[in-house]
Coordinates of C-alpha atoms in Angstrom, one line a residue:
X1 CA 125.8 90.9 53.2
X2 CA 123.9 92.8 55.9
X3 CA 122.6 91.0 58.9
X4 CA 119.9 91.7 61.6
X5 CA 117.5 90.1 64.1
X6 CA 113.8 89.4 63.4
X7 CA 110.8 89.8 65.8
X8 CA 111.3 86.2 67.0
X9 CA 115.0 86.7 67.7
X10 CA 116.3 84.9 64.7
X11 CA 119.4 86.4 63.0
X12 CA 118.6 87.3 59.4
X13 CA 120.7 88.1 56.3
X14 CA 119.7 90.6 53.6
X15 CA 119.8 88.4 50.5
X16 CA 117.9 90.8 48.2
X17 CA 120.2 90.7 45.1
X18 CA 118.5 93.9 43.9
X19 CA 119.5 95.7 47.1
X20 CA 121.9 98.6 47.6
X21 CA 125.4 98.6 46.3
X22 CA 126.6 98.6 50.0
X23 CA 126.4 94.8 50.2
X24 CA 129.8 93.1 51.0
X25 CA 130.3 90.5 48.3
X26 CA 133.3 89.0 50.2
X27 CA 131.1 88.3 53.2
X28 CA 128.3 87.0 51.0
X29 CA 130.6 84.5 49.3
X30 CA 131.9 83.3 52.7
X31 CA 128.4 83.0 54.3
X32 CA 126.7 81.2 51.4
X33 CA 127.6 77.7 50.5
X34 CA 126.2 76.7 47.1
X35 CA 125.0 73.2 46.6
X36 CA 126.6 73.0 43.1
X37 CA 129.7 74.7 42.0
X38 CA 129.1 78.4 41.1
X39 CA 129.2 78.9 37.3
X40 CA 131.8 81.3 36.1
X41 CA 129.2 83.6 34.6
X42 CA 127.9 84.3 38.1
X43 CA 131.4 85.3 39.4
X44 CA 132.4 88.9 39.3
X45 CA 135.6 89.4 37.3
X46 CA 136.8 92.1 39.8
X47 CA 136.1 90.6 43.3
X48 CA 135.9 86.9 42.2
X49 CA 132.8 86.5 44.3
X50 CA 129.1 85.9 43.4
X51 CA 127.8 89.1 41.7
X52 CA 125.7 91.3 43.8
X53 CA 123.2 93.5 42.0
X54 CA 124.5 92.3 38.6
X55 CA 125.3 94.8 35.8
X56 CA 126.5 93.8 32.3
X57 CA 129.1 95.7 30.4
X58 CA 129.5 96.0 26.6
X59 CA 132.1 93.3 26.7
X60 CA 129.3 90.8 27.8
X61 CA 130.8 90.2 31.3
X62 CA 128.7 90.6 34.4
X63 CA 130.0 92.8 37.4
X64 CA 128.8 93.7 40.8
X65 CA 127.3 97.2 40.8
X66 CA 129.9 98.3 43.3
X67 CA 132.8 96.9 41.3
X68 CA 131.7 98.4 38.0
X69 CA 131.4 101.8 39.7
X70 CA 135.0 101.5 40.9
X71 CA 136.1 100.7 37.3
X72 CA 134.2 103.6 35.9
X73 CA 135.8 106.0 38.3
X74 CA 139.0 105.8 36.2
X75 CA 137.2 107.5 33.4
X76 CA 138.2 106.6 29.8
X77 CA 140.8 104.1 31.0
X78 CA 138.2 101.6 32.4
X79 CA 138.9 98.2 31.0
X80 CA 137.5 94.7 31.5
X81 CA 139.9 92.7 33.7
X82 CA 139.3 89.6 31.5
X83 CA 139.6 90.8 27.9
X84 CA 140.8 94.4 28.4
X85 CA 137.9 95.7 26.4
X86 CA 137.2 99.4 27.1
X87 CA 134.0 99.9 29.3
X88 CA 131.8 102.9 28.8
X89 CA 129.3 103.9 31.4
X90 CA 126.5 104.5 28.8
X91 CA 126.8 100.8 27.7
X92 CA 126.4 99.3 31.2
X93 CA 122.9 98.1 32.2
X94 CA 121.3 96.1 35.0
X95 CA 121.0 92.4 34.2
X96 CA 117.7 91.3 35.9
X97 CA 117.8 87.9 34.2
X98 CA 121.1 87.1 35.8
X99 CA 119.7 88.4 39.1
X100 CA 116.8 86.0 39.0
X101 CA 119.1 83.1 38.1
X102 CA 121.3 83.7 41.1
X103 CA 118.2 84.0 43.4
X104 CA 117.1 80.5 42.2
X105 CA 120.5 78.8 42.9
X106 CA 120.4 76.3 45.7
X107 CA 122.5 77.0 48.8
X108 CA 123.0 75.2 52.1
X109 CA 121.7 76.7 55.4
X110 CA 124.1 79.2 56.9
X111 CA 124.1 77.0 60.0
X112 CA 125.7 74.1 58.0
X113 CA 126.9 71.5 58.9
X114 CA 124.5 71.4 61.9
X115 CA 121.6 72.0 59.6
X116 CA 121.9 70.2 56.2
X117 CA 118.8 71.9 54.7
X118 CA 119.1 73.5 51.3
X119 CA 117.0 76.3 49.7
X120 CA 117.0 78.7 46.9
X121 CA 118.8 82.0 47.7
X122 CA 115.5 83.9 47.6
X123 CA 113.9 81.5 50.2
X124 CA 116.9 81.2 52.6
X125 CA 115.5 84.0 54.9
X126 CA 112.2 82.1 55.3
X127 CA 114.1 78.9 56.3
X128 CA 116.3 80.8 58.8
X129 CA 113.1 82.0 60.6
X130 CA 112.3 78.3 61.6
X131 CA 115.8 76.8 61.5
X132 CA 116.3 74.8 64.7
X133 CA 120.1 75.5 64.7
X134 CA 119.8 79.3 64.4
X135 CA 121.3 81.0 67.5
X136 CA 118.8 83.1 69.4
X137 CA 119.2 85.3 72.6
X138 CA 117.3 84.1 75.6
X139 CA 114.1 86.2 75.9
X140 CA 114.3 86.3 79.7
X141 CA 115.2 89.8 80.9
X142 CA 118.8 89.9 82.1
X143 CA 119.9 86.6 80.6
X144 CA 122.9 87.1 78.2
X145 CA 122.8 83.5 76.8
X146 CA 122.5 82.8 73.1
X147 CA 121.7 79.2 72.0
X148 CA 120.1 77.2 69.1
X149 CA 116.4 77.6 68.6
X150 CA 115.8 73.9 69.4
X151 CA 117.3 74.4 72.9
X152 CA 115.6 77.7 73.6
X153 CA 112.3 76.5 75.1
X154 CA 114.0 74.1 77.6
X155 CA 116.5 76.7 78.6
X156 CA 114.0 79.7 79.0
X157 CA 111.4 77.6 80.8
X158 CA 113.4 75.2 82.9
X159 CA 117.1 76.1 83.1
X160 CA 117.5 79.9 82.8
X161 CA 118.3 81.4 86.2
X162 CA 116.6 84.6 85.0
X163 CA 113.2 82.9 84.3
X164 CA 110.2 83.9 86.4
X165 CA 108.3 81.4 88.5
X166 CA 105.3 81.9 90.8
X167 CA 106.0 82.1 94.5
X168 CA 104.6 78.9 96.0
X169 CA 103.0 80.9 98.8
X170 CA 101.6 84.1 97.4
X171 CA 101.7 83.1 93.7
X172 CA 103.3 86.4 92.6
X173 CA 105.9 85.9 89.8
X174 CA 109.6 86.5 90.5
X175 CA 112.9 85.4 89.0
X176 CA 114.5 82.3 90.4
X177 CA 117.2 84.3 92.0
X178 CA 114.6 86.6 93.7
X179 CA 112.1 84.0 95.0
X180 CA 114.3 82.8 97.9
X181 CA 114.9 86.3 99.1
X182 CA 111.2 87.1 98.6
X183 CA 110.2 84.2 100.8
X184 CA 112.8 85.0 103.4
X185 CA 112.0 88.7 103.7
X186 CA 108.7 90.0 102.4
X187 CA 106.2 87.3 101.2
X188 CA 103.1 87.9 103.2
X189 CA 101.9 84.3 103.0
X190 CA 105.0 82.6 104.3
X191 CA 104.7 81.2 107.8
X192 CA 107.5 82.5 110.1
X193 CA 108.3 81.9 113.7
X194 CA 107.1 84.6 116.1
X195 CA 109.9 87.2 116.6
X196 CA 109.1 87.1 120.4
X197 CA 110.2 83.4 120.4
X198 CA 106.8 81.9 121.3
X199 CA 105.9 78.5 120.0
X200 CA 103.6 79.6 117.2
X201 CA 104.3 79.8 113.5
X202 CA 102.3 82.5 111.8
X203 CA 101.8 83.9 108.3
X204 CA 103.9 87.0 107.9
X205 CA 101.0 89.3 107.2
X206 CA 99.2 88.2 110.4
X207 CA 102.1 89.0 112.7
X208 CA 100.6 92.3 113.9
X209 CA 97.3 90.5 114.7
X210 CA 99.3 87.8 116.5
X211 CA 101.1 90.4 118.6
X212 CA 97.8 91.3 120.3
X213 CA 97.7 87.7 121.8
X214 CA 101.4 86.6 121.9
X215 CA 102.2 85.3 125.4
X216 CA 105.9 86.2 125.0
X217 CA 105.3 89.9 124.1
X218 CA 106.1 92.3 126.9
X219 CA 103.0 94.2 128.1
X220 CA 101.8 96.3 131.0
X221 CA 99.5 95.2 133.8
X222 CA 95.9 96.2 133.1
X223 CA 95.9 98.0 136.4
X224 CA 98.7 100.4 135.3
X225 CA 96.3 103.4 135.2
X226 CA 95.6 102.6 138.9
X227 CA 99.2 102.6 139.9
X228 CA 100.6 99.1 139.1
X229 CA 103.7 99.4 137.1
X230 CA 104.5 95.7 136.5
X231 CA 105.7 95.1 132.9
X232 CA 106.6 91.5 131.9
X233 CA 105.8 89.0 129.2
X234 CA 102.0 88.6 128.6
X235 CA 101.9 85.1 130.2
X236 CA 103.7 86.3 133.4
X237 CA 101.5 89.5 133.5
X238 CA 98.4 87.3 133.4
X239 CA 99.7 85.2 136.3
X240 CA 100.5 88.5 138.1
X241 CA 97.1 89.9 137.6
X242 CA 95.5 86.8 139.0
X243 CA 97.9 86.5 142.0
X244 CA 97.8 90.2 143.0
X245 CA 94.1 90.7 142.8
X246 CA 93.8 92.0 146.4
X247 CA 96.6 94.6 145.9
X248 CA 94.9 95.6 142.6
X249 CA 91.6 96.0 144.4
X250 CA 93.2 98.3 147.0
X251 CA 94.7 100.4 144.2
X252 CA 91.3 100.6 142.6
X253 CA 89.7 101.6 145.9
X254 CA 92.4 104.2 146.6
X255 CA 91.9 105.6 143.1
X256 CA 88.1 105.6 143.5
X257 CA 88.5 107.6 146.7
X258 CA 90.6 110.2 145.0
X259 CA 88.1 110.3 142.2
X260 CA 85.2 110.8 144.7
X261 CA 87.1 113.7 146.2
X262 CA 87.8 115.2 142.8
X263 CA 84.1 114.7 141.9
X264 CA 83.0 116.4 145.1
X265 CA 85.4 119.3 144.4
X266 CA 84.2 119.6 140.9
X267 CA 80.6 119.6 142.1
X268 CA 81.3 122.5 144.4
X269 CA 83.1 124.3 141.6
X270 CA 80.2 123.6 139.4
X271 CA 77.8 125.0 141.9
X272 CA 79.9 128.2 142.1
X273 CA 80.0 128.4 138.4
X274 CA 76.3 128.0 138.2
X275 CA 75.8 130.9 140.6
X276 CA 78.3 133.0 138.6
X277 CA 76.4 132.1 135.4
X278 CA 73.1 133.2 137.0
X279 CA 74.7 136.4 138.0
X280 CA 76.0 136.9 134.5
X281 CA 72.6 136.2 133.1
X282 CA 71.1 138.8 135.4
X283 CA 73.9 141.2 134.4
X284 CA 73.1 140.6 130.7
X285 CA 69.4 141.1 131.3
X286 CA 70.1 144.4 133.1
X287 CA 72.5 145.4 130.3
X288 CA 69.9 144.7 127.8
X289 CA 67.5 147.0 129.7
X290 CA 70.2 149.6 130.0
X291 CA 70.8 149.4 126.2
X292 CA 67.1 150.1 125.7
X293 CA 67.2 152.9 128.3
X294 CA 70.4 154.3 126.6
X295 CA 68.6 154.2 123.3
X296 CA 65.9 156.3 124.8
X297 CA 68.3 158.4 126.8
X298 CA 70.1 159.5 123.6
X299 CA 67.1 161.7 122.9
X300 CA 66.8 162.7 126.5
X301 CA 70.5 163.6 126.7
X302 CA 70.1 165.9 123.7
X303 CA 67.1 167.6 125.3
X304 CA 69.0 167.9 128.6
X305 CA 72.1 169.4 126.9
X306 CA 69.9 171.9 125.1
X307 CA 68.1 172.7 128.4
X308 CA 71.5 173.0 130.1
X309 CA 72.7 175.6 127.6
X310 CA 69.4 177.5 128.1
X311 CA 69.8 177.4 131.8
X312 CA 73.4 178.7 131.6
X313 CA 72.1 181.5 129.5
X314 CA 69.5 182.2 132.1
X315 CA 72.0 182.0 134.9
X316 CA 74.1 184.7 133.2
X317 CA 71.0 186.8 132.7
X318 CA 70.0 186.3 136.3
X319 CA 73.5 187.3 137.5
X320 CA 73.2 190.5 135.6
X321 CA 69.8 191.1 137.0
X322 CA 71.1 190.3 140.5
X323 CA 73.8 192.9 140.2
X324 CA 71.2 195.4 139.1
X325 CA 68.8 194.5 141.9
X326 CA 71.6 194.7 144.4
X327 CA 72.3 198.2 143.4
X328 CA 68.6 199.1 143.2
X329 CA 66.9 197.5 146.2
X330 CA 69.7 196.7 148.6
X331 CA 71.3 193.6 150.0
X332 CA 68.4 191.8 151.6
X333 CA 66.3 191.3 148.5
X334 CA 69.4 190.3 146.5
X335 CA 70.2 187.6 149.0
X336 CA 66.7 186.1 148.6
X337 CA 67.0 186.0 144.8
X338 CA 70.5 184.6 145.0
X339 CA 69.3 181.7 147.2
X340 CA 66.7 180.8 144.6
X341 CA 69.3 181.0 141.8
X342 CA 71.6 178.7 143.8
X343 CA 68.8 176.2 144.1
X344 CA 68.2 176.2 140.3
X345 CA 72.0 175.7 139.8
X346 CA 72.0 172.7 142.1
X347 CA 69.2 171.1 140.2
X348 CA 71.1 171.7 136.9
X349 CA 74.3 170.2 138.4
X350 CA 72.4 167.0 139.3
X351 CA 71.0 166.7 135.7
X352 CA 74.6 167.2 134.4
X353 CA 75.8 164.4 136.7
X354 CA 73.1 162.1 135.4
X355 CA 74.1 162.8 131.8
X356 CA 77.7 162.1 132.5
X357 CA 76.7 158.8 134.2
X358 CA 74.8 157.9 131.0
X359 CA 77.9 158.6 128.9
X360 CA 80.0 156.2 131.0
X361 CA 77.3 153.5 130.7
X362 CA 77.4 154.1 126.9
X363 CA 81.1 153.4 126.9
X364 CA 80.6 150.1 128.8
X365 CA 77.9 149.1 126.3
X366 CA 80.2 149.9 123.4
X367 CA 82.8 147.5 124.9
X368 CA 80.0 144.8 125.2
X369 CA 79.1 145.5 121.6
X370 CA 82.7 144.9 120.4
X371 CA 82.9 141.7 122.4
X372 CA 79.7 140.4 120.7
X373 CA 81.1 141.4 117.4
X374 CA 84.2 139.2 118.0
X375 CA 82.0 136.3 118.9
X376 CA 80.0 136.8 115.8
X377 CA 83.3 136.7 113.8
X378 CA 84.1 133.3 115.4
X379 CA 80.7 131.9 114.4
X380 CA 81.2 133.2 110.8
X381 CA 84.6 131.4 110.7
X382 CA 83.1 128.2 112.0
X383 CA 80.3 128.5 109.4
X384 CA 83.0 128.8 106.6
X385 CA 84.7 125.6 107.9
X386 CA 81.4 123.8 107.9
X387 CA 80.9 124.9 104.3
X388 CA 84.3 123.5 103.3
X389 CA 83.4 120.2 105.0
X390 CA 80.1 120.1 103.0
X391 CA 82.1 120.7 99.8
X392 CA 84.4 117.8 100.7
X393 CA 81.4 115.5 101.3
X394 CA 80.0 116.5 97.9
X395 CA 83.3 115.5 96.2
X396 CA 83.4 112.1 97.9
X397 CA 83.8 109.1 95.5
X398 CA 81.0 106.5 95.4
X399 CA 82.4 104.4 92.5
X400 CA 85.0 102.3 94.4
X401 CA 87.8 104.4 93.0
X402 CA 89.9 107.2 94.5
X403 CA 92.7 109.3 93.0
X404 CA 94.8 110.5 96.0
X405 CA 97.1 113.5 95.4
X406 CA 100.0 113.8 97.8
X407 CA 101.8 117.2 97.7
X408 CA 105.2 118.2 99.2
X409 CA 106.4 114.5 98.8
X410 CA 110.1 115.1 99.8
X411 CA 109.2 117.2 102.9
X412 CA 106.6 114.8 104.2
X413 CA 109.0 111.8 103.6
X414 CA 111.8 113.5 105.5
X415 CA 109.5 114.3 108.4
X416 CA 108.2 110.7 108.4
X417 CA 111.8 109.3 108.3
X418 CA 112.6 111.1 111.6
X419 CA 109.6 109.5 113.2
X420 CA 107.8 112.8 113.8
X421 CA 104.7 112.2 111.7
X422 CA 101.8 109.6 111.7
X423 CA 101.0 107.8 108.5
X424 CA 99.2 109.8 105.8
X425 CA 95.5 109.1 105.5
X426 CA 93.4 109.7 102.4
X427 CA 89.8 110.9 102.4
X428 CA 87.2 108.2 102.7
X429 CA 85.6 106.7 99.6
X430 CA 82.8 104.2 99.0
X431 CA 81.9 101.3 96.7
X432 CA 78.4 102.8 96.2
X433 CA 76.0 105.2 97.8
X434 CA 75.1 102.6 100.3
X435 CA 78.4 100.6 100.0
X436 CA 81.5 99.8 101.9
X437 CA 83.5 102.7 103.4
X438 CA 87.3 102.6 102.9
X439 CA 90.4 104.8 102.9
X440 CA 94.0 104.5 102.0
X441 CA 97.1 104.8 104.3
X442 CA 100.6 105.6 103.1
X443 CA 104.0 105.5 104.9
X444 CA 106.3 107.6 102.7
X445 CA 109.4 106.5 104.6
X446 CA 108.2 102.8 104.8
X447 CA 106.6 100.6 107.4
X448 CA 107.5 97.2 108.8
X449 CA 109.9 95.3 106.5
X450 CA 109.9 98.3 104.1
X451 CA 110.9 100.9 106.8
X452 CA 113.5 103.3 105.4
X453 CA 113.7 101.7 102.0
X454 CA 110.2 101.4 100.4
X455 CA 106.9 103.2 100.0
X456 CA 104.3 101.3 102.0
X457 CA 100.6 101.4 100.9
X458 CA 97.6 99.9 102.7
X459 CA 93.8 100.0 102.5
X460 CA 91.6 100.3 105.6
X461 CA 88.0 99.3 106.0
X462 CA 86.0 101.9 108.0
X463 CA 82.8 101.7 109.9
X464 CA 80.0 102.9 107.6
X465 CA 76.3 103.8 108.0
X466 CA 75.1 100.8 106.0
X467 CA 77.3 98.0 107.4
X468 CA 74.3 96.1 108.8
X469 CA 73.0 95.7 105.2
X470 CA 76.2 94.6 103.6
X471 CA 77.7 91.1 103.2
X472 CA 80.6 90.3 105.5
X473 CA 83.5 89.5 105.4
X474 CA 84.6 91.9 102.7
X475 CA 85.7 89.9 99.6
X476 CA 86.3 92.4 96.8
X477 CA 89.7 92.6 95.0
X478 CA 91.6 95.8 95.8
X479 CA 94.2 97.3 93.4
X480 CA 96.8 99.9 94.5
X481 CA 98.5 101.9 91.7
X482 CA 101.3 104.6 91.7
X483 CA 100.5 106.6 88.6
X484 CA 103.2 107.5 86.0
X485 CA 102.8 111.2 85.2
X486 CA 104.9 111.0 82.0
X487 CA 103.5 110.1 78.6
X488 CA 104.9 106.6 78.9
X489 CA 102.2 105.7 81.4
X490 CA 104.3 102.9 83.1
X491 CA 102.0 102.7 86.1
X492 CA 103.0 100.4 89.0
X493 CA 100.1 98.3 90.4
X494 CA 99.7 95.6 93.0
X495 CA 96.4 93.7 93.8
X496 CA 95.3 91.5 96.6
X497 CA 92.2 89.4 97.3
X498 CA 91.0 89.8 101.0
X499 CA 91.5 86.8 103.3
X500 CA 88.0 86.0 104.7
X501 CA 89.5 84.7 107.9
X502 CA 91.4 87.9 108.7
X503 CA 89.8 90.4 111.1
X504 CA 90.9 93.2 108.8
X505 CA 88.0 92.3 106.5
X506 CA 85.3 91.5 109.0
X507 CA 82.6 94.1 109.9
X508 CA 84.3 97.0 111.7
X509 CA 83.4 97.2 115.4
X510 CA 85.5 100.4 115.9
X511 CA 86.1 103.4 113.6
X512 CA 88.6 101.4 111.5
X513 CA 89.9 97.9 111.0
X514 CA 93.6 96.9 110.9
X515 CA 95.1 98.0 107.6
X516 CA 96.1 95.5 104.8
X517 CA 98.4 96.0 101.9
X518 CA 102.0 96.1 100.8
X519 CA 104.8 97.2 103.2
X520 CA 107.3 97.0 100.3
X521 CA 105.1 98.4 97.5
X522 CA 108.0 100.0 95.6
X523 CA 111.6 101.0 96.7
X524 CA 112.5 104.6 97.0
X525 CA 115.0 104.3 94.2
X526 CA 112.5 102.9 91.7
X527 CA 109.9 105.5 92.8
X528 CA 112.1 108.6 92.7
X529 CA 114.5 107.8 89.9
X530 CA 112.8 105.4 87.4
X531 CA 114.2 104.7 83.9
X532 CA 111.1 105.3 81.8
X533 CA 108.6 107.0 84.1
X534 CA 107.9 110.0 86.3
X535 CA 106.1 108.9 89.5
X536 CA 107.1 112.0 91.5
X537 CA 106.7 115.2 89.4
X538 CA 106.6 118.8 90.8
X539 CA 107.1 117.2 94.2
X540 CA 103.7 115.5 93.8
X541 CA 102.7 111.8 93.9
X542 CA 99.4 110.4 92.6
X543 CA 98.0 107.1 94.1
X544 CA 95.0 105.3 92.7
X545 CA 92.9 102.9 94.8
X546 CA 90.4 100.8 92.9
X547 CA 87.9 98.3 94.4
X548 CA 86.4 95.7 92.1
X549 CA 82.7 96.3 92.6
X550 CA 81.6 93.4 90.3
X551 CA 79.1 91.2 92.1
X552 CA 78.0 93.9 94.6
X553 CA 74.3 94.4 94.7
X554 CA 73.0 98.0 94.8
X555 CA 70.8 98.5 97.9

C-alpha cells in the first residue's frame, strides 16, 4: 500500500483496489483493520492477505494480480495452492465485483486506537484528510516537529519556536528566535541609550539626528577656523565658548587683519591684472587690424615679388649697359649711372625687408589662429557635455519609480570596503512633473549596523523647484527592492512609512535631507549567493525605488 502527503500535510494511503500491481498486500493487511472478520473469499490463497486488484482463476478462487502473475511465470505447472487445479492464463480475468465488495468493507481508521472512527475502504482517504489524530509536519519553516492535527494549531501559533511574530516596535514579522536579536541590534524603532553615555534614550533610527545635539559628543570649538583648537564634549565646549569670548574675539580680529591684508594684496594684483587685460585687449585689436592688413598684404606681396623679379632683371640689364657705357664713354659718366642704379637697388632692398617683416607677422598670426582653434575645440567639448546633460534630463522619471542599474558591483564594493569611496547616489526622480524630488543612496559595503556585512539602502528627499506648493511633511510610503534577474523573480523588498516628526521628511532647507532607509537591507551572503535567485548577474545589480503616489494631487 503506497503512502504520500496531501496539500494540507495529511499522510495519505493509496487504497484504489484497481491500482497497479505494485501494491504491497502485506503492508495493506497490516495497515487496515477491518471491523468484521475478513471473509475467506477476500483472502488471497498465495499471500494470505486481502486481495489487491482481484483476478479470478478457472478454479473459482480469487488472487491478487501480482500473486497470479508469479504463479503463471511457472508456465504449464501453475496450480492453485488450495485445490491444485491447473491454472491457465487465458482463463484468468479481473473480478470487478469482488473489487467493489472489498471497497465497501468497513475498516477502522489507520490511527486506531486513538481514533475509533470507521469507514468503507473507498472512503478512508477522505476521512484521513480531516482525522484529528493524523500526524502532520509543522508548517513553520525550519520546524522538524510532527504532531496530531488536533494539536497543530496550538503548536504552530503559540508553542513553536519557529513561528513568526510581529516585532512589538516596528511590527515587521520575525521568528521567535530572531525577534530578540532584531530588537537588540537592528530594529529602527527600539529606544536605546545614547552611545556617548548621555542621559537620553532615543529611537535607533534617530541616533544620527541626536548626535548633532548630544552634549556628550566630542566636537570642535566653533572658532576653530580662527585658530582655537579646543576639542571636548559638546557641553564643555559650550562652556568654553562662553568663557573664552575675549580670546575668541582677539583671534577673530587677528584673522580679520590678515584677511584685510590679503584683500589689499588681491586688489593690487587685480589692478595689475586689469592693466594686463587692457593691454591684451589692445594687442588683440591691433592683431585684428594686422590680420586685415595681412589679408590685403598678400596681394601686395605678390605684386612686390613680381616687381622684385622685374627689378632684378633690370639690374642685370643695367649692369651690362654700364659695362658697355664704361667702355664707350669713360669712367665719369659710368660713375653717375652707377650711383643711380645703387639708389634703385637700395629702394628695392627696403621693399624686400618690408615683405620679410610681413612674412614674420603672418607666422605670428598663424600661431594665434591655432590657439583660437584649440579654444574652439574646448567649447565644442563643453557643448557635447551639455547635450549629454540634456539627454539625462529628458530620461528623468516623473512617475515616482526609478530602476537603478549599478555596474561593476564587486569592484565598487571592494573600493567601498577600504573606505576610499563615498556612498553611491542614483539620479534624481520625481513623483510627478511638479512633485517631490528624491534620489537613492547605496552603501555596497554597508553602513552603520550593517557595515561590512550588509547592503545598506536609503532614500533621500532633495530640494525641488515646486516645494512651496507641496504638502509637508512628506508622508508617502516608499518601497525599496533588489530585483531578481533570474526567471524565478524572487525580488527582495522592504517598505517604510515616513515618520512625520522626523526632519528627514520635512521640507528641505539645503540640497538634501538626512537619508532614511535600511542599514541592514540584505546580507552580502544572501545577496551574492542566494538559493533560488540571481541578484548580481554579469557583475550588475538592479535596484527599484517606488514611491506610492496615491493621494497626491497633480498641480
